[in-house]
Short mmCIF file of C-alpha atoms and ligand atoms in Angstrom, two decimals:
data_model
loop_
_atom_site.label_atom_id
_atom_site.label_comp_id
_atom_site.label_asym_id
_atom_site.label_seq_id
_atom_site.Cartn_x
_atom_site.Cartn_y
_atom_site.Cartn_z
CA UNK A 1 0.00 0.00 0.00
CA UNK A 2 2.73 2.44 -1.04
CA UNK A 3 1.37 6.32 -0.74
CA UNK A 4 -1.81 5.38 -2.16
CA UNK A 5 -3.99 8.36 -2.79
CA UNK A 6 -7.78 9.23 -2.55
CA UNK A 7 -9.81 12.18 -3.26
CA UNK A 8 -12.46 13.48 -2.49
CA UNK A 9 -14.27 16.47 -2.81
CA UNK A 10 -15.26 19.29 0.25
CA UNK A 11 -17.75 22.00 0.20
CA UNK A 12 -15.93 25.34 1.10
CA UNK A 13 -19.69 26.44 2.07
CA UNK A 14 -20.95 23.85 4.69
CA UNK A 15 -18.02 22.10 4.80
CA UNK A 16 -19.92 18.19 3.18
CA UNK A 17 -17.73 16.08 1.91
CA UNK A 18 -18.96 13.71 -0.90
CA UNK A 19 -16.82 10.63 -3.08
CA UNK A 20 -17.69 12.77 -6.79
CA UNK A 21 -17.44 16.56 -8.05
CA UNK A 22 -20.50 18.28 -9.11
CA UNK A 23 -21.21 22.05 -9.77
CA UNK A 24 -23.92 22.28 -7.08
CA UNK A 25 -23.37 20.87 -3.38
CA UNK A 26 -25.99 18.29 -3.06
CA UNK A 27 -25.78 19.07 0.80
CA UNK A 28 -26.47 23.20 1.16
CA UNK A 29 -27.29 23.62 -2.87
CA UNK A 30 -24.58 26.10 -2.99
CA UNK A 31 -22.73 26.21 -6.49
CA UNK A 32 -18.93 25.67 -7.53
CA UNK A 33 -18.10 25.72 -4.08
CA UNK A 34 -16.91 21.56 -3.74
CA UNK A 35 -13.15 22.20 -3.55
CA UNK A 36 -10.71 18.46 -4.20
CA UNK A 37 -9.24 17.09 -1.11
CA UNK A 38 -6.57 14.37 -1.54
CA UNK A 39 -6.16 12.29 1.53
CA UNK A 40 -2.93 10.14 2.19
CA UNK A 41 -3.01 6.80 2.46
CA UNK A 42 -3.79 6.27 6.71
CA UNK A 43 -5.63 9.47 6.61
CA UNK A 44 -9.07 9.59 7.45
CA UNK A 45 -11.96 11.33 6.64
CA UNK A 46 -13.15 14.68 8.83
CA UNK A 47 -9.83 14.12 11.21
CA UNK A 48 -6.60 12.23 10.57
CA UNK A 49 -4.78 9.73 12.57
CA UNK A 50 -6.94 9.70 15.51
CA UNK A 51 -9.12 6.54 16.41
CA UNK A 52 -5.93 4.14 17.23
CA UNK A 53 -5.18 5.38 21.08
CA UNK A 54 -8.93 5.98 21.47
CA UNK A 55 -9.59 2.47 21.39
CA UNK A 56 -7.62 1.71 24.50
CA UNK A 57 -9.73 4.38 26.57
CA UNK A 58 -12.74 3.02 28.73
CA UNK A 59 -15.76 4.95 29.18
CA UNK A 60 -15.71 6.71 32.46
CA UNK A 61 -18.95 7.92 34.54
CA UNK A 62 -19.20 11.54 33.95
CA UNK A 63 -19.65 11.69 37.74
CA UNK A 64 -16.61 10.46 38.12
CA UNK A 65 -14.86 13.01 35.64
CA UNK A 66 -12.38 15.84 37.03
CA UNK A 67 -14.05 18.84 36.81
CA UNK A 68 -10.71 20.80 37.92
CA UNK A 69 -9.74 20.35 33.96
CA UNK A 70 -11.04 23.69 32.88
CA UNK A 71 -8.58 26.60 34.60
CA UNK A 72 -8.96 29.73 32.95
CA UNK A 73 -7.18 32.51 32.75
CA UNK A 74 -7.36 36.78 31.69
CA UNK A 75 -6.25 37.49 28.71
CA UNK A 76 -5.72 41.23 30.43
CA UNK A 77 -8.57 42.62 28.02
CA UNK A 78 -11.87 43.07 29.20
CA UNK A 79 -14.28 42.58 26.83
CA UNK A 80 -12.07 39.38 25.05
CA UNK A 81 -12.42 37.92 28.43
CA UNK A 82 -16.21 38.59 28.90
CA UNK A 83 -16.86 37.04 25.36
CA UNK A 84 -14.63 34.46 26.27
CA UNK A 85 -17.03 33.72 28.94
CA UNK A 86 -15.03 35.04 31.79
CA UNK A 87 -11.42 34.33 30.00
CA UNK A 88 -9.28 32.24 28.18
CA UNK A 89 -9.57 28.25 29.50
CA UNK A 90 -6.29 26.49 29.25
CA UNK A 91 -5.29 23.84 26.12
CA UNK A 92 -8.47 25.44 24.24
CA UNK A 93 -8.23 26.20 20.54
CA UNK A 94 -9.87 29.98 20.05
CA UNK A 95 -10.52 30.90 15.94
CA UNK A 96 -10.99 34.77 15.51
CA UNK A 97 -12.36 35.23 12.53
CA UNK A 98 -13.11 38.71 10.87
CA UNK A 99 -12.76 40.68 7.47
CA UNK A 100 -8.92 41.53 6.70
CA UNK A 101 -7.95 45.03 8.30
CA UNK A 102 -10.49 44.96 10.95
CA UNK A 103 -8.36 44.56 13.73
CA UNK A 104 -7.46 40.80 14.71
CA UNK A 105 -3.78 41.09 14.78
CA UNK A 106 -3.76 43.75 16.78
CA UNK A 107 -6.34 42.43 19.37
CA UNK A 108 -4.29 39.24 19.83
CA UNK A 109 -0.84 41.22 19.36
CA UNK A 110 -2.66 43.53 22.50
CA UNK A 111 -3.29 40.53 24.39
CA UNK A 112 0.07 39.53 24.23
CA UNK A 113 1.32 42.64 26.28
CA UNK A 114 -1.68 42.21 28.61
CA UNK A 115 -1.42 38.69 29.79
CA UNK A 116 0.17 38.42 33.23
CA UNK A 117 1.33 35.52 35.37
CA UNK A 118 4.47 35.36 33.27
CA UNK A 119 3.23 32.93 30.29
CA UNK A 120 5.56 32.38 27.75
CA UNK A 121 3.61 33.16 24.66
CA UNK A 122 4.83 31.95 20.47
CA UNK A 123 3.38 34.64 18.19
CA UNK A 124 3.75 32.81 14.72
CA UNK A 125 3.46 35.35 11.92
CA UNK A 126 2.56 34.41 8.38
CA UNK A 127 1.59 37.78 6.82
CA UNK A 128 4.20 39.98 8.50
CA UNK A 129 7.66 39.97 8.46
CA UNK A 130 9.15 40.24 11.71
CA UNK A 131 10.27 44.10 11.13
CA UNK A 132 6.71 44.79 10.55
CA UNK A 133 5.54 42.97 13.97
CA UNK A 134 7.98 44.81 15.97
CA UNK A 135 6.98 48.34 14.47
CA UNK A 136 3.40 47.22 15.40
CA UNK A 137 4.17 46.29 18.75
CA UNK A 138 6.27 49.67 19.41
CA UNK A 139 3.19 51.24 18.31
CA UNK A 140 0.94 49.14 20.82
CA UNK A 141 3.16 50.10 23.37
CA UNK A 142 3.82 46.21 24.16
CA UNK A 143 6.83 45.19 26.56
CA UNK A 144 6.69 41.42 27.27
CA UNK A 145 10.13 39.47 27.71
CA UNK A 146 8.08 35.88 27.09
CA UNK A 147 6.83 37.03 24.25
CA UNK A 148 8.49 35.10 21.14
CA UNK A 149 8.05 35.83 17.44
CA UNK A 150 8.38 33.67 14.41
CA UNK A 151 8.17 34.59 10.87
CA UNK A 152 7.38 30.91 9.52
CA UNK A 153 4.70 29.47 7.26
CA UNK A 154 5.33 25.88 6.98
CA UNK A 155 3.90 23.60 10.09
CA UNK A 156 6.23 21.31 10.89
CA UNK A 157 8.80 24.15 12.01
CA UNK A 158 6.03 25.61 13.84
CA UNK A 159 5.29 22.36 15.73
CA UNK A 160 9.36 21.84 15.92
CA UNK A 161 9.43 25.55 17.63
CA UNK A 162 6.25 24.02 20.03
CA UNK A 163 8.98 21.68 21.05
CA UNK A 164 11.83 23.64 21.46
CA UNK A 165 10.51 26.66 23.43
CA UNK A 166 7.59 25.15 25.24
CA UNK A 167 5.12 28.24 25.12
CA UNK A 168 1.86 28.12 27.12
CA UNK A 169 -0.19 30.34 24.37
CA UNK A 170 0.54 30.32 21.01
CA UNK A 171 -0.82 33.06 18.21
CA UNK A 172 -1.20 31.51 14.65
CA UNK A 173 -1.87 34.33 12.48
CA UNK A 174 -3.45 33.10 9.81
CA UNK A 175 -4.29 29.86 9.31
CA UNK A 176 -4.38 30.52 5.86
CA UNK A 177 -0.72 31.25 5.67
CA UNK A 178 0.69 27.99 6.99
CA UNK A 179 1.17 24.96 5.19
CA UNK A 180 1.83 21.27 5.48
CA UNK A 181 4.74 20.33 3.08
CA UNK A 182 2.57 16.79 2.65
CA UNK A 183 -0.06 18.72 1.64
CA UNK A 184 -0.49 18.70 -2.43
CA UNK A 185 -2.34 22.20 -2.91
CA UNK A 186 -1.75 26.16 -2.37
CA UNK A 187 -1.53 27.71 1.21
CA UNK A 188 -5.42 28.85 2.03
CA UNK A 189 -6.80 26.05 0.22
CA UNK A 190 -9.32 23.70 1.96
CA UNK A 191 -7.17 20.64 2.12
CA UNK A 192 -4.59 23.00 4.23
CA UNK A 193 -6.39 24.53 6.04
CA UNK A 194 -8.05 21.54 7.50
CA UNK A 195 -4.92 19.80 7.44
CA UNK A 196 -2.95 22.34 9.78
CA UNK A 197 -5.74 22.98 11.96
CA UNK A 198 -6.04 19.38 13.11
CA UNK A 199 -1.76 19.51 13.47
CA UNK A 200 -2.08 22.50 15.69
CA UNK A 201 -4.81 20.99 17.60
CA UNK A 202 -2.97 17.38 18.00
CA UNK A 203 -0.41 19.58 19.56
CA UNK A 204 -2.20 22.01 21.88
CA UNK A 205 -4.25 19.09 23.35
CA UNK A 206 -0.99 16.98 23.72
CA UNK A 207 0.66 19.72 25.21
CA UNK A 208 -1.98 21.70 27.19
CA UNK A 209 -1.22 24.43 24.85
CA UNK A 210 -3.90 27.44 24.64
CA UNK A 211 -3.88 28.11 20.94
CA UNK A 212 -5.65 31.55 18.96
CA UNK A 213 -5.74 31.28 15.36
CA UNK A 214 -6.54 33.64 13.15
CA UNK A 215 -8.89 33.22 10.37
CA UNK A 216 -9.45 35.52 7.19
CA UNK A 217 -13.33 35.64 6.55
CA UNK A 218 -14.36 35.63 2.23
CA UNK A 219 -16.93 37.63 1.32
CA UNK A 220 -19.28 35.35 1.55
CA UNK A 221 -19.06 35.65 5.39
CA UNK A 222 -17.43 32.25 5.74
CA UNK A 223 -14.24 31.68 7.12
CA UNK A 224 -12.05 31.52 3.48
CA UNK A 225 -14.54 28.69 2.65
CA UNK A 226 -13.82 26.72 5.53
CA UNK A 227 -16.90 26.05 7.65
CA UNK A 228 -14.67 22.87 8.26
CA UNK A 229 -12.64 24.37 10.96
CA UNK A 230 -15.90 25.97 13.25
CA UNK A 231 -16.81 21.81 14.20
CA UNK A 232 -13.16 21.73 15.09
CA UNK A 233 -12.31 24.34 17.28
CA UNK A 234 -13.37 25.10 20.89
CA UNK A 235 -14.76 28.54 20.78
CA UNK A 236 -15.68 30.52 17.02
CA UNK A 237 -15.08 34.07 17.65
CA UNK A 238 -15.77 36.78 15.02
CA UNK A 239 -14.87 40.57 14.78
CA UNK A 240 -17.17 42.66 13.27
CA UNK A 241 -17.53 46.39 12.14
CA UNK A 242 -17.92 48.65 9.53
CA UNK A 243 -14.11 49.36 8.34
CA UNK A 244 -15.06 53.66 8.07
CA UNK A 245 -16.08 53.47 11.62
CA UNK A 246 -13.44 53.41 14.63
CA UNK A 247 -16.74 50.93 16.25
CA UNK A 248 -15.39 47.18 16.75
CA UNK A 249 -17.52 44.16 17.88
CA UNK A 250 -16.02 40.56 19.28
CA UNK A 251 -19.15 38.21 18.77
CA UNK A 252 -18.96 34.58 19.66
CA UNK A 253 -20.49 32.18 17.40
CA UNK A 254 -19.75 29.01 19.25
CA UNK A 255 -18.07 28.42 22.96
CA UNK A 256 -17.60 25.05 24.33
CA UNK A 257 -17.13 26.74 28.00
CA UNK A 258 -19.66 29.53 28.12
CA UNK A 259 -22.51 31.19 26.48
CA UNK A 260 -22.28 32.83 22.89
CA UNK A 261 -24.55 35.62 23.94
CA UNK A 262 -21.89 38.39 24.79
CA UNK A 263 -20.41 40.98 22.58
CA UNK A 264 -17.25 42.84 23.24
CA UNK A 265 -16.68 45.95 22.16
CA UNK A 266 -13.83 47.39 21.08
CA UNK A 267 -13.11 51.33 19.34
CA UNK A 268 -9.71 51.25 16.86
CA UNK A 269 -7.99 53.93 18.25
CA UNK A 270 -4.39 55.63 17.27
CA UNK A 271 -2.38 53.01 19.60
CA UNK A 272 -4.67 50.29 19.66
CA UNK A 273 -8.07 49.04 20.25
CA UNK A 274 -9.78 50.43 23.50
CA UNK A 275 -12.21 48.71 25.46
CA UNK A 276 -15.74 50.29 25.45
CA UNK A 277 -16.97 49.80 28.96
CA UNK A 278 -20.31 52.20 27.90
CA UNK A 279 -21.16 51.61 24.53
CA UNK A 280 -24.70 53.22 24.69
CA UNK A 281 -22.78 56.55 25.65
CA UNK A 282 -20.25 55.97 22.70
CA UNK A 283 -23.32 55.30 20.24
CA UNK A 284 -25.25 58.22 21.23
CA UNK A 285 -23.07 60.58 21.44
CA UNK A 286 -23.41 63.74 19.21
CA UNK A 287 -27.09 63.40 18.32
CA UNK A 288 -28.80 66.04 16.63
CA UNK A 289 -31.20 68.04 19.39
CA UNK A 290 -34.63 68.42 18.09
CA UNK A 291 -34.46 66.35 15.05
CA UNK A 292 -36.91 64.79 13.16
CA UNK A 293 -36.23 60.99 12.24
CA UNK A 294 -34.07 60.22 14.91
CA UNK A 295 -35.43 57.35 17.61
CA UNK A 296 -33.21 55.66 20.37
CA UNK A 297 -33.62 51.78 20.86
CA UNK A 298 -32.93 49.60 23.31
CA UNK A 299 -31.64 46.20 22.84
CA UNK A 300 -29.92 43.24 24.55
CA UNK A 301 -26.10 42.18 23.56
CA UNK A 302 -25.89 39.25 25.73
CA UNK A 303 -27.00 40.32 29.05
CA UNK A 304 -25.55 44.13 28.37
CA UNK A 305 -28.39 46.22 26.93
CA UNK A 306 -27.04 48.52 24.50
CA UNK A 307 -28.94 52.20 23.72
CA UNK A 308 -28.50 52.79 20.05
CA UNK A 309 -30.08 55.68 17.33
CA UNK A 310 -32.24 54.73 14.63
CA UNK A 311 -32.05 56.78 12.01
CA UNK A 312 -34.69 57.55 9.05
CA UNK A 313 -35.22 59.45 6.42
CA UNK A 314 -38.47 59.25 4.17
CA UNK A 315 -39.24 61.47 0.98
CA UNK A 316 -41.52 61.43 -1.57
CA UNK A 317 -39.99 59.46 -4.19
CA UNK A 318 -39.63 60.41 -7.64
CA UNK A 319 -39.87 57.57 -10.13
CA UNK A 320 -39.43 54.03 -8.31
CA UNK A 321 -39.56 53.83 -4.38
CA UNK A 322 -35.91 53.89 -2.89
CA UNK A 323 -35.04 52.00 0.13
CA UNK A 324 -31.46 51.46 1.94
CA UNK A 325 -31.05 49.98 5.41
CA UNK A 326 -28.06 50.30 7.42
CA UNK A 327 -27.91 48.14 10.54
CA UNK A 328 -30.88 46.78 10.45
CA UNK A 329 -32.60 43.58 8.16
CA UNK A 330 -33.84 44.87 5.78
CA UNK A 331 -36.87 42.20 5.31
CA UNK A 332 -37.67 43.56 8.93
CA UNK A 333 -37.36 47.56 7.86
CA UNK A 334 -40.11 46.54 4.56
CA UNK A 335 -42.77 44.82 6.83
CA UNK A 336 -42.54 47.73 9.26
CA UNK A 337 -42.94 50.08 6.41
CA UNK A 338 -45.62 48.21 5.42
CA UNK A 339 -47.11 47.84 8.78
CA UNK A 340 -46.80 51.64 8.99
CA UNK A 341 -48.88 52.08 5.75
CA UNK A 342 -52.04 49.68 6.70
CA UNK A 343 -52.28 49.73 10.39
CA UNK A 344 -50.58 53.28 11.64
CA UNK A 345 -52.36 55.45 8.23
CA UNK A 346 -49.47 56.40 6.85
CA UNK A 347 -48.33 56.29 3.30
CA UNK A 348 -45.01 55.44 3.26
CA UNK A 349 -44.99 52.60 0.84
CA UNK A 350 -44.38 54.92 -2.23
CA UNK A 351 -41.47 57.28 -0.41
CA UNK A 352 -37.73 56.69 -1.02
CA UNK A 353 -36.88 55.37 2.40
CA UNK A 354 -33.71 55.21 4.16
CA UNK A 355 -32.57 53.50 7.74
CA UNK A 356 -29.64 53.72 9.26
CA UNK A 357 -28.25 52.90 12.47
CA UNK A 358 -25.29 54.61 14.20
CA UNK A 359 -22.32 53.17 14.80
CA UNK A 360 -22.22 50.75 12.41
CA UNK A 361 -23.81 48.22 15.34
CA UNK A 362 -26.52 45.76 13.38
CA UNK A 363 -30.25 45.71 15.10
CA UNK A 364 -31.50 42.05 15.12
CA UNK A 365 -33.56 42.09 17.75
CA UNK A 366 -37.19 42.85 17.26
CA UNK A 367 -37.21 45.34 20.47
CA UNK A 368 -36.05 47.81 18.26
CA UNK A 369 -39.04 47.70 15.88
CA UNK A 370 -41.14 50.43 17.80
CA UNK A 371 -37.49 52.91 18.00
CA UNK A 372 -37.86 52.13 13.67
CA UNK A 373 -41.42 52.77 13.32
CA UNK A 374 -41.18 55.77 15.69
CA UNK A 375 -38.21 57.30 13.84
CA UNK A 376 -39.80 56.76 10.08
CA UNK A 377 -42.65 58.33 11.21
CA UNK A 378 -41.35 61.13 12.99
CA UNK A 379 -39.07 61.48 9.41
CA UNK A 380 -42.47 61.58 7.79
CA UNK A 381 -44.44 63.83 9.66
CA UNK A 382 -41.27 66.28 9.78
CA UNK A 383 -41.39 66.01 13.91
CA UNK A 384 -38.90 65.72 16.10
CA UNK A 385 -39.71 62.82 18.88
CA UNK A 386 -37.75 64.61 21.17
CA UNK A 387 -34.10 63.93 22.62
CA UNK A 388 -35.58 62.84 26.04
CA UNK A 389 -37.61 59.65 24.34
CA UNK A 390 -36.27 55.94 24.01
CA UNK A 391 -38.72 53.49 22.53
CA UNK A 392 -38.70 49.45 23.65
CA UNK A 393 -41.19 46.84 21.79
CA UNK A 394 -41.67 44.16 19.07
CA UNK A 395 -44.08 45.14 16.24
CA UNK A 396 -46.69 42.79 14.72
CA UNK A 397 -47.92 42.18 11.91
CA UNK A 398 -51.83 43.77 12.88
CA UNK A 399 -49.80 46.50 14.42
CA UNK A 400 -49.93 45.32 17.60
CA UNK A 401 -46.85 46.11 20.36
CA UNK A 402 -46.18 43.12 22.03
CA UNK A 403 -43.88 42.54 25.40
CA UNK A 404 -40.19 41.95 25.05
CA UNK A 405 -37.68 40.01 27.60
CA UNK A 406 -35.72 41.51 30.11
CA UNK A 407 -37.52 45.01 30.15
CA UNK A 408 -36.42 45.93 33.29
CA UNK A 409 -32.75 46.10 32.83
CA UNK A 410 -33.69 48.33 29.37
CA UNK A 411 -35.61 50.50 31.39
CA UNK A 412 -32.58 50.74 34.01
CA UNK A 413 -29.64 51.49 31.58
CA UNK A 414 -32.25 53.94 29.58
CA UNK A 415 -32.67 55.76 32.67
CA UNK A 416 -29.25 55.59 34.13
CA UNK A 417 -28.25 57.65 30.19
CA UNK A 418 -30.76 60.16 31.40
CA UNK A 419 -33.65 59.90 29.14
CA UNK A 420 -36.95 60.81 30.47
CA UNK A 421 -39.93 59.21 28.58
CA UNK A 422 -40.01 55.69 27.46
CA UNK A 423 -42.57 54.30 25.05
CA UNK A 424 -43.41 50.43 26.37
CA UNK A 425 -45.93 47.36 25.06
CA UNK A 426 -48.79 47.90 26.98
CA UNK A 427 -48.93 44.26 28.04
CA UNK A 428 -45.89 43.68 30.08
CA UNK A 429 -44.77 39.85 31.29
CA UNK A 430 -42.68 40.99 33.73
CA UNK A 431 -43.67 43.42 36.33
CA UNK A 432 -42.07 46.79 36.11
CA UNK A 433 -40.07 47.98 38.93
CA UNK A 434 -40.49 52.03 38.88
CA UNK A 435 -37.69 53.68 37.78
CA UNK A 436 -36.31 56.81 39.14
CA UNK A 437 -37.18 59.83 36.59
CA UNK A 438 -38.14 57.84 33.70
CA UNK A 439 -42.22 58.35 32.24
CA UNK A 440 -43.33 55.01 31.20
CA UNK A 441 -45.87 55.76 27.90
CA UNK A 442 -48.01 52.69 27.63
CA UNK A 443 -49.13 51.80 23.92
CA UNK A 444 -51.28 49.09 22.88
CA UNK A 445 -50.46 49.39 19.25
CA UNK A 446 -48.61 51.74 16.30
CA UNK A 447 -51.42 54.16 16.38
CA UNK A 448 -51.06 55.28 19.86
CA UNK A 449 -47.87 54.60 19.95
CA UNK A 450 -47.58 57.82 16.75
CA UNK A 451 -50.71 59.61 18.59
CA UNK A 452 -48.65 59.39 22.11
CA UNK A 453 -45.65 61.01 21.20
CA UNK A 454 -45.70 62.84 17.76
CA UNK A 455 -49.72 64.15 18.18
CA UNK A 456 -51.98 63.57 15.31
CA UNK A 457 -51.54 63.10 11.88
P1 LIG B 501 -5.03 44.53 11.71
O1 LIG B 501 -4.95 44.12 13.14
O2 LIG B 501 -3.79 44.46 10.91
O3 LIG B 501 -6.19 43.75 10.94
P2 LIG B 501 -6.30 42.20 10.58
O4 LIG B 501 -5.24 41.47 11.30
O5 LIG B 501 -7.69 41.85 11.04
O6 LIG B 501 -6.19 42.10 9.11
O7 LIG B 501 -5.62 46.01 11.72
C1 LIG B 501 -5.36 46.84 10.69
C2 LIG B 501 -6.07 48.15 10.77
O8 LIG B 501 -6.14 48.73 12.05
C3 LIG B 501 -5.31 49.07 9.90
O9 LIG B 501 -6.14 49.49 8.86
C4 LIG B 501 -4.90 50.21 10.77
C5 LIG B 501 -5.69 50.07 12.01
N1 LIG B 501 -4.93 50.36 13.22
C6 LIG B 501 -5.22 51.50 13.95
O10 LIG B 501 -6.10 52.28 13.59
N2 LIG B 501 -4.52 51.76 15.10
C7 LIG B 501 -3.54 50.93 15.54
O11 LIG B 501 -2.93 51.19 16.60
C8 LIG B 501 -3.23 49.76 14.77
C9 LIG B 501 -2.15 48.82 15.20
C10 LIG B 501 -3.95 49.52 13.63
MG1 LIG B 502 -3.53 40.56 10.45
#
């Protein structure tokens, strides 16, 4: 059985594997996405070389495991740490994922000058020579003596280096840099990719290494094709933001050791990214006074709630309707236009419409549909709701404005950034401790909710 060879073929999309090419996935129906995978002779499918030493192991009762496993530890930045679900755990495998230039070398190259207890981190650098690395680092202000750089793309002098200088966190930046000389295709592709991450992780679980890897994200939102390497991994992080806007989020998609409801976030600064303890107060700052179209939301980011504008802007159009959403689905934005037109009177179906929110932060939670019905009808009526009004509730489809979880923390943070008037659902599942200076308006649907705080039509 001398090297004998076997393809077969991956989808860069959902990451399927099937025995023949085609031009369509049969799994996810995506097209000329199945990329050729040649496996060795020994290797086997979906993870390589494992399977003989698991054999030996007995099944043990999971009363009887050792729970004392999962140590974790700070990686000195706030906000990675509270996405991280209260820090880094020990011999776990973090991706960060993002869009080039938005700021993932620089988080993990900040971590590095943060982390404490004298660990002995590897920073292995694919994209940037080591001249580059240092200038960055000068930049960031970093002074760590167990910090260690290598400028190396092939893996097995990155696992030799594991060996020879025994780091307790190592930085792979990017995975799509590296590659396995036994590998037959181009850095990037699939086959590497998939190949080197399961190398790296054979090590760091060997080794009790804690391993970040960086991953460049295609424009189809997937990490360069792989989906393969999300099932892999412990914890899926990605970094998010609008590349004009200094605004940064860290959003986990998947963490074996904590919830993947919190965001971190992050503003890209001159030396560095800064950690926004307040983003509400960072989102609304320098809003217009008296302006019409302008509504504040309020929405949960884990179990932060986040204050942030809503923007609209709605004029007659002149040939074809217009509309543009920023922020916020835009699906969502037409059936609360069009729940605007039947149910609240107002004819805004054949207006240019525009909806923005500021920041660059995305709205995907429907307890920001009254803030977007509020501020395109304010932006239609030409008045201003007022500086001093937040809005909180779900929109239905008869127009209805129906409860929404957590309300009391909302109302707390909205009164805690000094507004005074808060529109609310009506019908309330929780009840609603008062809150110190903030006017509660009650609304049972879009009507009142327009009649309550921009008069009649
Ligand atoms: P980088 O971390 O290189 O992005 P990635 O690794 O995700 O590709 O970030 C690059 C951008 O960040 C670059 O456009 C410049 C900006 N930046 C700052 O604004 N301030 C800084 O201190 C640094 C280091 C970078
Ligand atoms: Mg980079």
């Amino acid at each position: 059985m001398a090297n004998k060879q076997k393809t077969i073929y991956c989808c860069s999309e959902c990451g399927n594997e099937t025995a023949n090419w085609a031009g369509k996935c049969p799994t996810c129906g995506a097209w000329n996405t199945l990329e050729e995978l040649r496996l060795e002779a020994g290797m086997k499918r979906g993870g390589t070389g494992r399977g003989r030493a698991a054999a030996l192991q007995k099944p043990k009762k999971i009363t009887e495991l050792d729970m004392s496993a999962e140590i974790r530890f700070s990686t000195g930045i706030p906000e990675f740490d509270r996405v991280l679900g209260g820090g880094a755990v020990m011999g776990s495998l973090v991706l960060v994922g993002g869009a080039p230039g938005i700021g993932k070398s620089t988080l993990l190259l900040q971590m590095c000058g943060q982390i404490q207890d004298g660990r002995r981190i590897l920073y292995v650098t694919g994209e940037e020579s080591e001249r580059q690395l240092k200038l960055r680092s000068d930049r960031l202000g970093i002074k760590n003596d167990e910090l260690y750089v290598l400028a190396e793309t092939d893996m097995d002098s990155v696992l030799a280096s594991f060996d020879a200088l025994a780091p307790d966190t190592v930085i792979i930046d990017s995975i799509q840099t590296v590659s396995d000389a036994n590998v037959n295709s181009a850095p990037g592709s699939i086959s590497q990719v998939r190949e080197c991450t399961m190398r790296i992780m054979r090590a760091a679980k060997d080794k009790g290494l804690t391993v970040f890897v960086v991953g460049h994200i295609n424009k189809e939102g997937s990490i360069a094709g792989p989906k393969v390497l999300e099932h892999m991994v412990d914890c899926v992080l990605y970094f998010e933001g609008e590349r004009s806007t200094s605004f940064r989020i860290l959003r986990a998609a998947k963490n074996r050791f904590g919830s993947t409801n919190e965001i971190g976030v992050f503003e890209m600064a001159e030396n560095g990214l800064k950690c926004v303890e307040n983003p509400s107060e960072m989102l609304l700052s320098g809003r217009p006074e008296n302006s019409p179209g302008t509504c504040v939301a309020c929405v949960m980011e884990g179990t932060r709630p986040i204050l942030a504008e809503v923007q609209a802007l709605v004029s007659p159009a002149g040939y074809n309707a217009a509309r543009r959403c920023n922020g916020i689905d835009y699906n969502r934005a037409a059936m609360l236009l069009a729940v605007l037109e039947k149910r609240g009177g107002m004819p805004v179906g054949g207006c240019d419409s525009y909806i923005n929110v500021i920041g660059g932060l995305s709205l995907e939670e429907p307890a920001a549909d009254l803030a977007t019905i509020l501020a395109v009808a304010s932006s239609f009526l030409d008045r201003p709701l007022g500086a001093d009004l937040a809005a909180i509730g779900e929109v239905g489809l008869s127009g209805e404005i129906r409860s929404v979880g957590m309300l009391n923390q909302r109302l707390s943070e909205t009164a805690r950034l000094g507004f005074k008037r808060c529109v609310i659902p009506a019908h309330v599942r929780d009840e609603i401790r008062v809150n110190g200076g903030l006017m509660l308006i009650s609304v049972k649907n879009v009507g009142e909710a327009i009649a309550a705080v921009l008069g009649k039509k």
